Short mmCIF file of C-alpha atoms in Angstrom, two decimals:
data_model
loop_
_atom_site.label_atom_id
_atom_site.label_comp_id
_atom_site.label_asym_id
_atom_site.label_seq_id
_atom_site.Cartn_x
_atom_site.Cartn_y
_atom_site.Cartn_z
CA LYS J 1 34.12 16.08 -15.50
CA GLY J 2 33.90 12.43 -14.46
CA LYS J 3 35.87 11.84 -11.29
CA GLU J 4 37.78 15.13 -11.55
CA GLU J 5 37.58 17.52 -8.62
CA LYS J 6 34.75 20.03 -8.95
CA GLU J 7 36.63 23.12 -7.80
CA GLU J 8 37.05 25.64 -10.61
CA VAL J 9 40.74 26.26 -11.25
CA GLY J 10 42.92 27.75 -13.98
CA PRO J 11 46.59 28.39 -14.80
CA ARG J 12 46.81 31.26 -12.31
CA ASP J 13 46.00 28.89 -9.44
CA PHE J 14 49.37 27.16 -9.81
CA LYS J 15 52.98 28.18 -9.32
CA PHE J 16 55.13 26.33 -11.84
CA LEU J 17 58.39 25.19 -10.23
CA THR J 18 60.39 23.12 -12.71
CA MET J 19 59.99 21.14 -15.91
CA LEU J 20 59.69 17.37 -15.41
CA GLY J 21 59.65 16.31 -19.04
CA ALA J 22 58.77 17.22 -22.61
CA GLY J 23 56.95 15.58 -25.53
CA ASP J 24 56.27 16.50 -29.13
CA VAL J 25 53.20 18.64 -28.37
CA GLY J 26 53.77 19.79 -24.81
CA LYS J 27 55.65 19.74 -21.54
CA VAL J 28 55.08 18.51 -17.99
CA TYR J 29 55.83 20.80 -15.03
CA LEU J 30 56.01 20.32 -11.30
CA ALA J 31 53.60 22.87 -9.85
CA ARG J 32 52.27 23.87 -6.45
CA LYS J 33 48.66 24.93 -6.03
CA ARG J 34 48.68 28.47 -4.65
CA GLY J 35 47.61 28.78 -1.04
CA THR J 36 48.54 25.14 -0.35
CA LYS J 37 51.57 22.87 -0.12
CA ASP J 38 50.05 20.44 -2.62
CA LEU J 39 52.28 19.44 -5.53
CA PHE J 40 50.99 18.32 -8.94
CA ALA J 41 52.37 17.32 -12.33
CA VAL J 42 50.82 19.67 -14.88
CA LYS J 43 50.87 18.64 -18.53
CA ILE J 44 50.60 21.67 -20.82
CA LEU J 45 49.75 20.89 -24.45
CA GLN J 46 50.00 23.42 -27.27
CA LYS J 47 46.82 23.44 -29.39
CA LYS J 48 48.67 24.59 -32.50
CA GLU J 49 51.14 21.71 -32.22
CA MET J 50 48.29 19.27 -31.57
CA VAL J 51 46.63 20.27 -34.83
CA GLN J 52 49.83 20.41 -36.89
CA ARG J 53 50.95 16.98 -35.68
CA LYS J 54 47.44 15.51 -35.89
CA LYS J 55 47.40 14.67 -32.19
CA VAL J 56 44.00 16.16 -31.31
CA LYS J 57 42.24 12.78 -31.19
CA ARG J 58 45.01 11.26 -29.06
CA VAL J 59 44.82 14.11 -26.56
CA LEU J 60 41.03 13.78 -26.33
CA VAL J 61 41.29 10.01 -25.79
CA GLU J 62 43.84 10.54 -23.01
CA ARG J 63 41.54 13.10 -21.39
CA GLU J 64 38.59 10.68 -21.63
CA ILE J 65 40.54 7.82 -20.08
CA LEU J 66 42.04 9.87 -17.25
CA SER J 67 38.63 11.36 -16.41
CA ILE J 68 37.08 7.88 -16.07
CA VAL J 69 39.72 5.67 -14.46
CA ASP J 70 40.14 5.42 -10.71
CA HIS J 71 42.77 2.87 -9.74
CA PRO J 72 45.66 2.82 -7.25
CA PHE J 73 48.18 1.92 -9.98
CA ILE J 74 47.08 4.50 -12.56
CA VAL J 75 47.98 8.18 -12.29
CA SER J 76 45.05 10.40 -11.21
CA LEU J 77 43.73 13.44 -13.05
CA HIS J 78 42.62 16.20 -10.65
CA TRP J 79 41.60 18.95 -13.07
CA SER J 80 41.68 19.74 -16.78
CA PHE J 81 41.10 23.15 -18.35
CA GLN J 82 42.18 25.18 -21.36
CA SER J 83 43.20 28.62 -22.53
CA LEU J 84 42.98 29.97 -26.07
CA SER J 85 46.27 28.31 -27.02
CA GLN J 86 46.87 25.55 -24.45
CA VAL J 87 45.29 22.52 -22.80
CA TYR J 88 46.17 21.75 -19.17
CA TYR J 89 46.01 18.41 -17.33
CA VAL J 90 46.66 18.69 -13.58
CA MET J 91 47.72 15.22 -12.47
CA GLU J 92 49.02 13.38 -9.46
CA PHE J 93 52.73 14.02 -8.87
CA CYS J 94 54.84 10.87 -8.49
CA ALA J 95 57.86 11.87 -6.43
CA GLY J 96 59.74 8.64 -7.15
CA GLY J 97 60.26 9.66 -10.77
CA GLY J 98 60.23 7.37 -13.77
CA PHE J 99 60.53 3.58 -13.68
CA TYR J 100 62.95 3.76 -16.63
CA ARG J 101 65.23 6.07 -14.67
CA MET J 102 65.12 3.71 -11.68
CA LEU J 103 66.08 0.73 -13.87
CA SER J 104 68.89 2.67 -15.54
CA LYS J 105 70.56 3.25 -12.16
CA LEU J 106 70.62 -0.44 -11.26
CA PRO J 107 73.59 -2.74 -11.98
CA GLU J 108 73.06 -4.03 -15.56
CA ARG J 109 69.75 -2.09 -15.58
CA ARG J 110 67.85 -5.08 -14.18
CA LEU J 111 65.87 -6.25 -11.17
CA LEU J 112 66.04 -9.48 -9.22
CA GLU J 113 63.07 -11.78 -9.62
CA ASP J 114 61.24 -10.85 -6.40
CA PRO J 115 61.08 -7.06 -6.99
CA ALA J 116 60.28 -7.72 -10.67
CA ARG J 117 57.35 -9.87 -9.52
CA PHE J 118 56.16 -7.04 -7.23
CA TYR J 119 56.20 -4.35 -9.92
CA SER J 120 54.83 -6.59 -12.67
CA ALA J 121 51.91 -7.64 -10.44
CA GLU J 122 50.91 -3.99 -10.05
CA VAL J 123 51.23 -3.38 -13.80
CA LEU J 124 49.09 -6.46 -14.46
CA LEU J 125 46.33 -5.17 -12.16
CA ALA J 126 46.38 -1.77 -13.87
CA LEU J 127 46.15 -3.33 -17.35
CA GLU J 128 43.29 -5.61 -16.35
CA TYR J 129 41.40 -2.65 -14.89
CA LEU J 130 41.85 -0.70 -18.13
CA HIS J 131 40.58 -3.66 -20.16
CA MET J 132 37.52 -3.88 -17.91
CA GLN J 133 36.81 -0.22 -18.66
CA GLY J 134 37.02 -0.82 -22.42
CA PHE J 135 40.55 0.50 -23.02
CA ILE J 136 43.62 -1.03 -24.67
CA TYR J 137 46.76 0.63 -23.29
CA ARG J 138 49.05 -0.19 -26.29
CA ASP J 139 52.15 1.70 -25.12
CA LEU J 140 53.44 -0.18 -22.10
CA LYS J 141 57.16 0.47 -21.51
CA PRO J 142 59.36 1.58 -18.59
CA GLU J 143 59.20 5.22 -19.77
CA ASN J 144 55.41 5.26 -19.19
CA ILE J 145 55.54 3.95 -15.62
CA LEU J 146 56.01 6.29 -12.67
CA ILE J 147 57.05 5.56 -9.08
CA HIS J 148 54.80 6.96 -6.37
CA HIS J 149 56.37 8.22 -3.13
CA THR J 150 54.95 5.10 -1.43
CA GLY J 151 57.06 2.90 -3.72
CA HIS J 152 54.15 1.64 -5.81
CA ILE J 153 53.90 2.13 -9.58
CA LYS J 154 51.51 4.29 -11.59
CA LEU J 155 50.78 3.87 -15.29
CA ALA J 156 50.86 7.20 -17.14
CA ASP J 157 50.69 8.54 -20.73
CA PHE J 158 47.47 7.35 -22.36
CA ASP J 159 47.68 9.17 -25.70
CA LEU J 160 48.25 5.92 -27.65
CA SER J 161 45.43 4.07 -25.90
CA LYS J 162 42.36 2.89 -27.76
CA THR J 163 38.81 3.28 -26.52
CA SER J 164 35.59 1.60 -27.59
CA ASN J 165 32.05 2.95 -27.28
CA THR J 166 31.21 0.24 -24.77
CA PRO J 167 33.37 -1.50 -22.16
CA VAL J 168 35.26 -4.60 -23.18
CA HIS J 169 33.02 -7.55 -22.29
CA SER J 170 33.43 -8.46 -18.63
CA ARG J 171 31.86 -10.98 -16.29
CA LEU J 172 32.08 -11.95 -12.65
CA THR J 173 33.49 -15.37 -11.87
CA ASP J 174 34.22 -16.44 -8.30
CA GLN J 175 34.49 -12.78 -7.29
CA VAL J 176 37.19 -12.13 -9.92
CA PHE J 177 36.47 -9.57 -12.63
CA VAL J 178 37.47 -10.85 -16.04
CA ALA J 179 37.95 -8.68 -19.11
CA LYS J 180 37.87 -10.56 -22.40
CA PRO J 181 39.55 -9.14 -25.52
CA THR J 182 36.79 -8.11 -27.98
CA LEU J 183 37.64 -4.67 -29.35
CA ILE J 184 39.73 -4.98 -32.54
CA THR J 185 41.77 -2.10 -33.96
CA ASN J 186 44.19 -1.90 -36.89
CA SER J 187 46.19 1.26 -36.17
CA PHE J 188 49.99 0.96 -35.96
CA VAL J 189 51.09 2.35 -32.61
CA GLY J 190 53.55 1.68 -29.82
CA THR J 191 57.29 1.63 -29.21
CA ALA J 192 59.21 -0.49 -31.74
CA GLU J 193 60.86 -2.96 -29.33
CA TYR J 194 57.50 -3.55 -27.62
CA ILE J 195 55.32 -3.89 -30.73
CA ALA J 196 53.37 -7.13 -30.96
CA PRO J 197 53.44 -9.37 -34.07
CA GLU J 198 49.79 -8.69 -34.95
CA ILE J 199 50.50 -4.95 -35.13
CA ILE J 200 53.45 -5.51 -37.47
CA THR J 201 51.39 -7.73 -39.77
CA GLY J 202 48.43 -5.36 -39.66
CA PHE J 203 45.86 -8.07 -39.00
CA GLY J 204 44.22 -6.06 -36.23
CA HIS J 205 44.64 -6.46 -32.50
CA THR J 206 42.67 -6.71 -29.27
CA SER J 207 43.63 -6.20 -25.64
CA THR J 208 45.92 -9.25 -25.96
CA VAL J 209 48.45 -6.81 -27.43
CA ASP J 210 48.90 -5.52 -23.88
CA TRP J 211 49.83 -9.00 -22.66
CA TRP J 212 52.57 -9.14 -25.30
CA THR J 213 54.00 -5.79 -24.14
CA PHE J 214 53.64 -6.99 -20.54
CA GLY J 215 55.86 -9.96 -21.42
CA ILE J 216 58.45 -7.66 -23.03
CA LEU J 217 58.39 -5.39 -19.98
CA LEU J 218 58.91 -8.29 -17.57
CA TYR J 219 61.78 -9.59 -19.71
CA GLU J 220 63.43 -6.15 -19.71
CA MET J 221 62.99 -5.84 -15.94
CA LEU J 222 64.83 -9.14 -15.42
CA PHE J 223 67.56 -8.93 -18.07
CA GLY J 224 68.11 -5.21 -18.70
CA PHE J 225 67.29 -5.37 -22.41
CA THR J 226 64.42 -6.43 -24.65
CA PRO J 227 64.33 -9.94 -26.20
CA PHE J 228 64.07 -9.12 -29.92
CA ALA J 229 66.40 -6.12 -30.23
CA SER J 230 68.18 -5.47 -33.53
CA SER J 231 70.30 -2.70 -35.04
CA THR J 232 67.58 -2.06 -37.63
CA GLN J 233 63.80 -1.80 -37.45
CA SER J 234 63.38 -4.40 -40.19
CA GLY J 235 65.64 -6.77 -38.24
CA LEU J 236 63.66 -6.11 -35.08
CA PHE J 237 60.36 -6.87 -36.81
CA GLU J 238 61.84 -10.03 -38.35
CA ASN J 239 62.91 -11.17 -34.87
CA VAL J 240 59.49 -10.40 -33.36
CA LEU J 241 57.71 -12.38 -36.08
CA HIS J 242 60.02 -15.39 -36.35
CA GLN J 243 62.52 -15.65 -33.47
CA GLU J 244 61.88 -17.72 -30.34
CA VAL J 245 62.44 -15.85 -27.10
CA GLU J 246 65.81 -16.75 -25.55
CA PHE J 247 67.02 -16.35 -21.97
CA PRO J 248 70.67 -15.49 -21.15
CA GLU J 249 72.15 -18.35 -19.12
CA ARG J 250 74.38 -16.00 -17.09
CA ILE J 251 71.27 -14.46 -15.47
CA PRO J 252 69.39 -17.16 -13.55
CA ILE J 253 65.61 -16.91 -13.27
CA SER J 254 63.14 -19.57 -12.19
CA LYS J 255 61.58 -22.05 -14.62
CA ASN J 256 58.14 -20.70 -13.70
CA CYS J 257 59.21 -17.19 -14.69
CA ARG J 258 60.67 -18.37 -18.02
CA ASP J 259 57.49 -20.32 -18.80
CA PHE J 260 55.37 -17.31 -17.87
CA ILE J 261 57.28 -15.03 -20.26
CA ARG J 262 57.15 -17.62 -23.07
CA LYS J 263 53.37 -17.87 -22.73
CA LEU J 264 53.02 -14.07 -22.84
CA LEU J 265 55.25 -13.85 -25.92
CA LYS J 266 53.30 -16.27 -28.12
CA PRO J 267 53.25 -14.77 -31.65
CA ASP J 268 49.69 -16.01 -32.19
CA PRO J 269 47.51 -13.70 -30.05
CA LYS J 270 44.84 -16.39 -29.71
CA LYS J 271 47.36 -18.70 -28.02
CA ARG J 272 48.88 -15.98 -25.84
CA LEU J 273 48.47 -16.04 -22.09
CA GLY J 274 45.61 -13.67 -21.30
CA ALA J 275 43.78 -14.29 -24.58
CA VAL J 276 40.96 -16.28 -22.96
CA ASP J 277 40.24 -14.71 -19.59
CA GLY J 278 42.67 -11.80 -19.29
CA ALA J 279 44.68 -11.46 -16.07
CA PRO J 280 43.19 -14.55 -14.32
CA ASP J 281 44.95 -16.72 -16.96
#
């Protein structure tokens, strides 16, 4: 059970209040544990749909990751159990809702540089922790970030993540944990506007793919749209592979911020910021 709570629970221990969201193989509900005032987000996955859509491995990987990780900026798994037809994940409820929803309510869907720095710093710490544990997140985007009631962020949705049998190589340098990118995978995953060049070309990718998506996320936070958008997927991929990142002049950001994004969005993963020493870069 890893870090999950040891108390034996099942579906009857929860009162389901309202649906929070839905995916292709299941739904997420707000639920209260009976006999308490404690609220949880309960993901209910249909086994039949998991098999039909070939999502069994993804669900098991998500369960493995959530049972291992313990980090202030990653959503916590409290219990997991199953019935004959369903799998249940009882997770931490984030009352602030989705980060995407928060952005969509802002003028021009964008943040000023200071709050963007705050949120991106927390995302960076969560990604580096995952890399230290041997995981590549691979699906960073506003839709997969939740807002805790304290105002801090929580990464969620790990079904596209990749795990290795052993942790990504890490070392201790001046009291800073460093996760180097060693695990290479070739599978094509992620959201189109966030996909890194090495995934498009199929040459295989390491944890540096997360630093590319981190750069796209920071850009979208600051400008309200992604840097390589196109009306077609082929046009988008062409832009990702060959177009230099551009910054709208009407939205002023600091030179340091522009340089930071440029270094994260290097098409060559070996030259990308984070390729050598991860987050400490």
